[in-house]
Short mmCIF file of N, CA, C and O in Angstrom, two decimals:
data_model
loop_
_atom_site.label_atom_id
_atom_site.label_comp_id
_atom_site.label_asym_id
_atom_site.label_seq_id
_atom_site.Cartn_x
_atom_site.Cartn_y
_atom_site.Cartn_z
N UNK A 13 -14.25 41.11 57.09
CA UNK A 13 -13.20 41.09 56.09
C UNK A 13 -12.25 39.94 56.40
O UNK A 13 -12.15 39.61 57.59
N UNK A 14 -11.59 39.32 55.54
CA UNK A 14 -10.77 38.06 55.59
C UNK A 14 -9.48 38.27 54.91
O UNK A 14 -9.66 38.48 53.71
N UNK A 15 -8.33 38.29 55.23
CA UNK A 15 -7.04 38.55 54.82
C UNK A 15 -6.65 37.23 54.55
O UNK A 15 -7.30 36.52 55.32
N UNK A 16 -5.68 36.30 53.61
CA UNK A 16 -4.88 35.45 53.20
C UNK A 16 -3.49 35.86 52.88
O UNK A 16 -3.24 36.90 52.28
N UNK A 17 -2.85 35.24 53.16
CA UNK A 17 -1.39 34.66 52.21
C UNK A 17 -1.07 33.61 51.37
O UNK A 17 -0.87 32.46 51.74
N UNK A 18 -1.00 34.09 50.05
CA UNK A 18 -0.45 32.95 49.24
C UNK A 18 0.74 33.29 48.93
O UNK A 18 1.13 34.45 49.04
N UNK A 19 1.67 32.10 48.38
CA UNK A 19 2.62 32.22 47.98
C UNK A 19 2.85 31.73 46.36
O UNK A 19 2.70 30.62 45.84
N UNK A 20 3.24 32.91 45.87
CA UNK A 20 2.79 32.78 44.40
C UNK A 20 4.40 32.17 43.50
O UNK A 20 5.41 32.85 43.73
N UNK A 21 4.55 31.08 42.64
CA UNK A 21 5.67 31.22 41.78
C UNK A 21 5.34 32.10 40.51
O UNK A 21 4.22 32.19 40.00
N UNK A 22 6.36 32.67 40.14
CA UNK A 22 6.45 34.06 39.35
C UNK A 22 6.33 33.75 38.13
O UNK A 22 6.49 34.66 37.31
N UNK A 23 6.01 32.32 37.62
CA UNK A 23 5.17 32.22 36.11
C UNK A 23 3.65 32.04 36.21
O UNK A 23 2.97 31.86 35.20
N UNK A 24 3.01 32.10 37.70
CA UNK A 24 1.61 32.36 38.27
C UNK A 24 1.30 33.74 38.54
O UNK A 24 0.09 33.96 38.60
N UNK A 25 2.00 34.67 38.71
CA UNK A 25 1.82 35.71 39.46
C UNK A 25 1.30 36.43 38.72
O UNK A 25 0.25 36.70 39.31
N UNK A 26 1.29 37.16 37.43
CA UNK A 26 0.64 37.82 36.48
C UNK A 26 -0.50 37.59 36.49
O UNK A 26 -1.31 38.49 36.68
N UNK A 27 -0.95 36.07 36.25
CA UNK A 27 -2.13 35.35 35.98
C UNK A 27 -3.31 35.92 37.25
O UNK A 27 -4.32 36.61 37.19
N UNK A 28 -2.46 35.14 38.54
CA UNK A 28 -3.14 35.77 39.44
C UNK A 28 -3.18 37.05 40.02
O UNK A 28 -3.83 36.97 41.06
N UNK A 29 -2.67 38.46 39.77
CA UNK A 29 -2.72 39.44 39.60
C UNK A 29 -3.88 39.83 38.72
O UNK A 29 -5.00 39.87 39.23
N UNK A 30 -3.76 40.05 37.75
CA UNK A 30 -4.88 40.02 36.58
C UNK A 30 -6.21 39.42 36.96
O UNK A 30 -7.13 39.89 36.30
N UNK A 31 -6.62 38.33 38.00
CA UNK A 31 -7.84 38.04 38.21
C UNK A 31 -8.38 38.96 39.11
O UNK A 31 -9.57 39.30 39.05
N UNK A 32 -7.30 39.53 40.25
CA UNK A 32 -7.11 40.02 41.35
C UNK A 32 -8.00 41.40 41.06
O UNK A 32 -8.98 41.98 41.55
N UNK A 33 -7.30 41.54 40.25
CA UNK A 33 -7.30 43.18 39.27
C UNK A 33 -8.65 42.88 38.91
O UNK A 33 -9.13 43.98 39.21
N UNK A 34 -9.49 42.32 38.55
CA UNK A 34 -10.93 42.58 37.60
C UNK A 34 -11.83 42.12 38.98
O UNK A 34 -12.87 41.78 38.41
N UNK A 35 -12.02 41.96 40.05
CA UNK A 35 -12.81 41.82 41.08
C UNK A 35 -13.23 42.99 41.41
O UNK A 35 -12.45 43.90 41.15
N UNK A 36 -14.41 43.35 42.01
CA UNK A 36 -14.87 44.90 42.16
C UNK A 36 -13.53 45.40 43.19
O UNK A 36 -12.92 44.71 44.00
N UNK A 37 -13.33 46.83 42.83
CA UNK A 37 -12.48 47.39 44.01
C UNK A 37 -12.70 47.59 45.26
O UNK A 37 -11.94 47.30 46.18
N UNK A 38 -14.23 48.33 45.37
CA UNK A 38 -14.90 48.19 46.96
C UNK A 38 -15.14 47.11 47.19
O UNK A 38 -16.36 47.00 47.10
N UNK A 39 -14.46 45.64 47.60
CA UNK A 39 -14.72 44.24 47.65
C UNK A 39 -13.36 43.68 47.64
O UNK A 39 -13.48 42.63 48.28
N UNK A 40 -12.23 43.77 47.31
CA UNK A 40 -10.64 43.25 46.98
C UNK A 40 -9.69 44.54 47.37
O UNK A 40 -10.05 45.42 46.59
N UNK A 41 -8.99 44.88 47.93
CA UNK A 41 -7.93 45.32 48.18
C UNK A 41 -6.47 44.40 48.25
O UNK A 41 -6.28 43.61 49.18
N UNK A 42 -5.32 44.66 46.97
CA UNK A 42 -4.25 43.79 46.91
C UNK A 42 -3.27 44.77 47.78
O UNK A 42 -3.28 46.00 47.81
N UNK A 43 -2.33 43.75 48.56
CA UNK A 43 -1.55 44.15 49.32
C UNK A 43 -0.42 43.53 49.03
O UNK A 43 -0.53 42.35 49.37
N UNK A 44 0.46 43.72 48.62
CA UNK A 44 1.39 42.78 48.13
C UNK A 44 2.82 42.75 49.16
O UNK A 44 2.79 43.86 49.68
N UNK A 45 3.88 42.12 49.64
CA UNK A 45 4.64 41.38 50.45
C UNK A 45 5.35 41.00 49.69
O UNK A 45 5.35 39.77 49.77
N UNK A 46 6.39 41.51 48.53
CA UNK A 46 7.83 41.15 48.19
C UNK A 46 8.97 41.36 48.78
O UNK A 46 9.34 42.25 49.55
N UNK A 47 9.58 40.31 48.27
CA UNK A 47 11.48 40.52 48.71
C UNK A 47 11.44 41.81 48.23
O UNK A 47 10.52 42.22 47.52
N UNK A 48 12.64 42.63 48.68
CA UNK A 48 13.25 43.47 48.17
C UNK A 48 14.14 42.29 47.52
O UNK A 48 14.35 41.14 47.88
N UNK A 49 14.81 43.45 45.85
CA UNK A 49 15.68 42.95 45.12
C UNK A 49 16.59 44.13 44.61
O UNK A 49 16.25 45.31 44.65
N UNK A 50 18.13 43.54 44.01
CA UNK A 50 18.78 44.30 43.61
C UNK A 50 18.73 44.51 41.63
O UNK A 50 19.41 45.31 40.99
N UNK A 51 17.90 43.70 41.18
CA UNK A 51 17.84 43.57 40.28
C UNK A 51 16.93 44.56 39.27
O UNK A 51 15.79 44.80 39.68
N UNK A 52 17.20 44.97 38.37
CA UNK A 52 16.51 45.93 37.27
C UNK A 52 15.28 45.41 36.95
O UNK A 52 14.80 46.13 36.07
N UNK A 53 14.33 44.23 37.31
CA UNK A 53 13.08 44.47 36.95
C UNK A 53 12.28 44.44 38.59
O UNK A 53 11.06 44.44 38.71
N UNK A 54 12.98 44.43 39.43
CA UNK A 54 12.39 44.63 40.92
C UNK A 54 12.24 46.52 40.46
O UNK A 54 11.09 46.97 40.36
N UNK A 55 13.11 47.19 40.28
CA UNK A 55 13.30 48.25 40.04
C UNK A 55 12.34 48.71 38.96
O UNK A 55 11.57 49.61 39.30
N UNK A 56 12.27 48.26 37.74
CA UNK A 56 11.15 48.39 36.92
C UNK A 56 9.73 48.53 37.49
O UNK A 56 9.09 49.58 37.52
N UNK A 57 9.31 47.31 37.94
CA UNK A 57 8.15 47.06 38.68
C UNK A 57 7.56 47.71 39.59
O UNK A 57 6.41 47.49 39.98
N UNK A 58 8.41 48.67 40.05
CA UNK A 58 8.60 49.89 40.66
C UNK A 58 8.63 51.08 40.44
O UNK A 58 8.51 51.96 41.29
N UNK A 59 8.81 51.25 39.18
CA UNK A 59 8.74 52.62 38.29
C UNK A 59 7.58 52.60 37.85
O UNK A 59 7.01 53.69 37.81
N UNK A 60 6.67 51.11 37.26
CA UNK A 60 5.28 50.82 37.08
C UNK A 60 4.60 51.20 38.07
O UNK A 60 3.91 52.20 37.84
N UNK A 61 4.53 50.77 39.13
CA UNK A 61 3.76 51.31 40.31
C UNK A 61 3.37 52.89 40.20
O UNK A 61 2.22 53.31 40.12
N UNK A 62 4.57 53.70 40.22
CA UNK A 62 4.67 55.03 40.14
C UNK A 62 4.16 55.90 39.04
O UNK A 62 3.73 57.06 39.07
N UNK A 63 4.36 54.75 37.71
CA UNK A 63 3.18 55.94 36.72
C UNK A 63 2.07 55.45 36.56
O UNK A 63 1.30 56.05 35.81
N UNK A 64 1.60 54.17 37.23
CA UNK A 64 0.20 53.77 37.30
C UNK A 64 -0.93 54.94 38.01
O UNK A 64 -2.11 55.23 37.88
N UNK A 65 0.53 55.48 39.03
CA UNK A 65 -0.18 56.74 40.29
C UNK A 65 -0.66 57.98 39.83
O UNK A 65 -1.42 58.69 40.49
N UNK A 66 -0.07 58.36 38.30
CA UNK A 66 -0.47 59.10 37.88
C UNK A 66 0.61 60.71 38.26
O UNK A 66 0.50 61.84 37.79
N UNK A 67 1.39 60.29 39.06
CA UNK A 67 2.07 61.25 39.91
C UNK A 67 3.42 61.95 38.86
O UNK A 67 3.88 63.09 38.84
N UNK A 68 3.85 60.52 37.93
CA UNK A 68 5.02 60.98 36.94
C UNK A 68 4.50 61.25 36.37
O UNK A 68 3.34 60.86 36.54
N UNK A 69 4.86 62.46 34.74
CA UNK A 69 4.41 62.46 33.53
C UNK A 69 5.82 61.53 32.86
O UNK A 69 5.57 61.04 31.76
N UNK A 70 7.05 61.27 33.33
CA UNK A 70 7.86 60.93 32.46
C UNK A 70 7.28 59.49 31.88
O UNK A 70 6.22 59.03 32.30
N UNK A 71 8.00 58.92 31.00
CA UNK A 71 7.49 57.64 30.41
C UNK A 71 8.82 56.25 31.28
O UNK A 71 9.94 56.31 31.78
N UNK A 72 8.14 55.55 31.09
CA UNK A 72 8.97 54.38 31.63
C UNK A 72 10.08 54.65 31.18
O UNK A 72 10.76 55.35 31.93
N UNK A 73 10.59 54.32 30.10
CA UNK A 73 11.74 54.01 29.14
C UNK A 73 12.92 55.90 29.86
O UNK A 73 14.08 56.03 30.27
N UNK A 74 12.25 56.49 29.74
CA UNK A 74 12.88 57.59 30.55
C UNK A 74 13.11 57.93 31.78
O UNK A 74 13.84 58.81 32.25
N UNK A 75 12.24 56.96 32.40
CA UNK A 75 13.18 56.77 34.09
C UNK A 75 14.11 55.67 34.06
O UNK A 75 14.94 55.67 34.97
N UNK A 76 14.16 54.80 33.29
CA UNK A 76 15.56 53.62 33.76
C UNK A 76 16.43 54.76 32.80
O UNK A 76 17.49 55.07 33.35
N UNK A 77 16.24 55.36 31.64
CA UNK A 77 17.27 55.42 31.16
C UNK A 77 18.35 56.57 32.15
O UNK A 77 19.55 56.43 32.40
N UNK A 78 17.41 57.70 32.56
CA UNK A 78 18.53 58.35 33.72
C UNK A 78 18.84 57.32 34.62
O UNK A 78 20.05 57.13 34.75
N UNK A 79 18.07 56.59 35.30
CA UNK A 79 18.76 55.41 36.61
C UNK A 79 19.91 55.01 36.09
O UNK A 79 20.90 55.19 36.80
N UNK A 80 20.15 54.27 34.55
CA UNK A 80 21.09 53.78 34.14
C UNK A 80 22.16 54.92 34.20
O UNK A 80 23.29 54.65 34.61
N UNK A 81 21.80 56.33 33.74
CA UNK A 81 22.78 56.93 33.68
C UNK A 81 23.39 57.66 34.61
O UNK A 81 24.50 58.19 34.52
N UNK A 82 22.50 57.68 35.72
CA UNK A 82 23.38 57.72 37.42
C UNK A 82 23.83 56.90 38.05
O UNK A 82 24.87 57.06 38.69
N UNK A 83 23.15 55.77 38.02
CA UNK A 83 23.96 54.67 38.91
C UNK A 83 24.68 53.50 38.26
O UNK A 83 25.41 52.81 38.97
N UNK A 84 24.48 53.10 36.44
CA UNK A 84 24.66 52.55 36.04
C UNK A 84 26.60 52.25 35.24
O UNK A 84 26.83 51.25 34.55
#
């Protein structure tokens, strides 16, 4: 097995995500290495993760909107 680091600018990153994504799964494992951020789509991107998991039933738009309305 062979591990890399690239360093991606964030009008590439989708692109290369998305190729990442259609490679067989037993063959590619993505590991990803971001900043933490204070910003609402670090936070988003993060709520994605979580109903990709299958683990929420809520819908996106209904987890920022309580976030907004506790911490906002």
């Amino acid at each position: 097995m062979h591990s890399i680091r690239v360093e991606i600018q964030d009008n590439a990153f989708d692109k290369v995500i998305y190729f990442l994504k259609n490679l067989p799964k037993n063959e590619v494992t993505i590991v990803e290495d971001k900043q933490v951020s204070d910003d609402w789509s670090y936070l988003e991107s993060e709520i994605d993760l979580g109903l990709n998991s299958g683990v929420s039933e809520k819908s996106h738009s209904q987890i920022v909107n309580n976030l907004k309305r506790k911490y906002a």
